[in-house]
Short mmCIF file of C-alpha atoms in Angstrom, two decimals:
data_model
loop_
_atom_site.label_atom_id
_atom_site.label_comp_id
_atom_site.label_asym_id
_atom_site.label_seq_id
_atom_site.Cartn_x
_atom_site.Cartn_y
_atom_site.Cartn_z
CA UNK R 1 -23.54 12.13 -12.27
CA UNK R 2 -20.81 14.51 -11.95
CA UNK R 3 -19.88 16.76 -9.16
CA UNK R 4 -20.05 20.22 -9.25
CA UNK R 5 -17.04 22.62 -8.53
CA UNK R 6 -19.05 24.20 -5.14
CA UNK R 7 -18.86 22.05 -2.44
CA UNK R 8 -20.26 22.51 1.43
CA UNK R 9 -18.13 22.82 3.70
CA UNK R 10 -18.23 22.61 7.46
CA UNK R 11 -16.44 24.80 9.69
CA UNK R 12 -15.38 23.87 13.20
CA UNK R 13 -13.70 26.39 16.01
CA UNK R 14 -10.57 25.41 16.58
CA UNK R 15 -10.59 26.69 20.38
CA UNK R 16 -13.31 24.84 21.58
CA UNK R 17 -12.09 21.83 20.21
CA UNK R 18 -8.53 22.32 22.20
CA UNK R 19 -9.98 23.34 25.23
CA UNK R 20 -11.37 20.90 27.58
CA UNK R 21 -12.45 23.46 30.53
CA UNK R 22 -15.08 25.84 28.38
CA UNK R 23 -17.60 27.18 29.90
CA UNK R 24 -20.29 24.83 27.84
CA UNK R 25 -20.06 21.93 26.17
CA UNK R 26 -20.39 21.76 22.19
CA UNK R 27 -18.25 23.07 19.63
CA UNK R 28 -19.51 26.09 17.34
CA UNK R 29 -19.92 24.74 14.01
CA UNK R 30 -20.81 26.96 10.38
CA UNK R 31 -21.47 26.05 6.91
CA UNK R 32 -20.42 27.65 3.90
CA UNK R 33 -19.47 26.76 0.01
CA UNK R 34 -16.27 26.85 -1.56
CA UNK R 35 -15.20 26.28 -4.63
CA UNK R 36 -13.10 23.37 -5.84
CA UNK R 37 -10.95 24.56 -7.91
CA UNK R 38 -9.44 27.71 -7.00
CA UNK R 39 -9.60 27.15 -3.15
CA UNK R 40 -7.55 23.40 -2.75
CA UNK R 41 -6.53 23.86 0.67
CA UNK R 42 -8.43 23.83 3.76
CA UNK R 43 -10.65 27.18 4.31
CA UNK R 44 -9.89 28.80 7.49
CA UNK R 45 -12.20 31.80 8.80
CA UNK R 46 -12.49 34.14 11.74
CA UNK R 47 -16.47 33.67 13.36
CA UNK R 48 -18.32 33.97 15.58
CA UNK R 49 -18.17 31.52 18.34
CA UNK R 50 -21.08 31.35 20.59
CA UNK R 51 -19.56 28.51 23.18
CA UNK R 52 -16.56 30.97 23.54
CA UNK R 53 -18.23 34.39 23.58
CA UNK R 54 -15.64 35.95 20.98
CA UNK R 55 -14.40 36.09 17.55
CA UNK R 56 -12.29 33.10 17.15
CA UNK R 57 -10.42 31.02 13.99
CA UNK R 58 -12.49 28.53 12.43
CA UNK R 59 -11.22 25.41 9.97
CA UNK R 60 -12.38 23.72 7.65
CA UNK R 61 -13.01 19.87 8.49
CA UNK R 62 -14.12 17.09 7.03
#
């Protein structure tokens, strides 16, 4: 069965991650598709983060 050139990806704030003393504990994770082929690198967005109460980079992981 072959893959297809969409894949889901998770994304994962990047400030939550680095920051030990939030205010709650969990890390603000989103879903998304890219495609395969003309995105190789890692996606990196600016969301939403709930934990963090502001508008914050999210990347890509695996």
């Amino acid at each position: 069965m072959a893959k297809g050139v969409r894949i889901i990806v998770t994304l994962e704030c990047t400030e939550c991650r680095s920051n030990p003393d939030k205010r709650s504990a969990g890390v603000s994770r989103y879903t998304t598709t890219k495609n395969r082929r003309n995105t190789t690198a890692r996606l990196e967005l600016k969301k939403f983060c709930t934990h963090c109460n502001k508008h914050t980079e999210h990347k890509e992981i695996k």
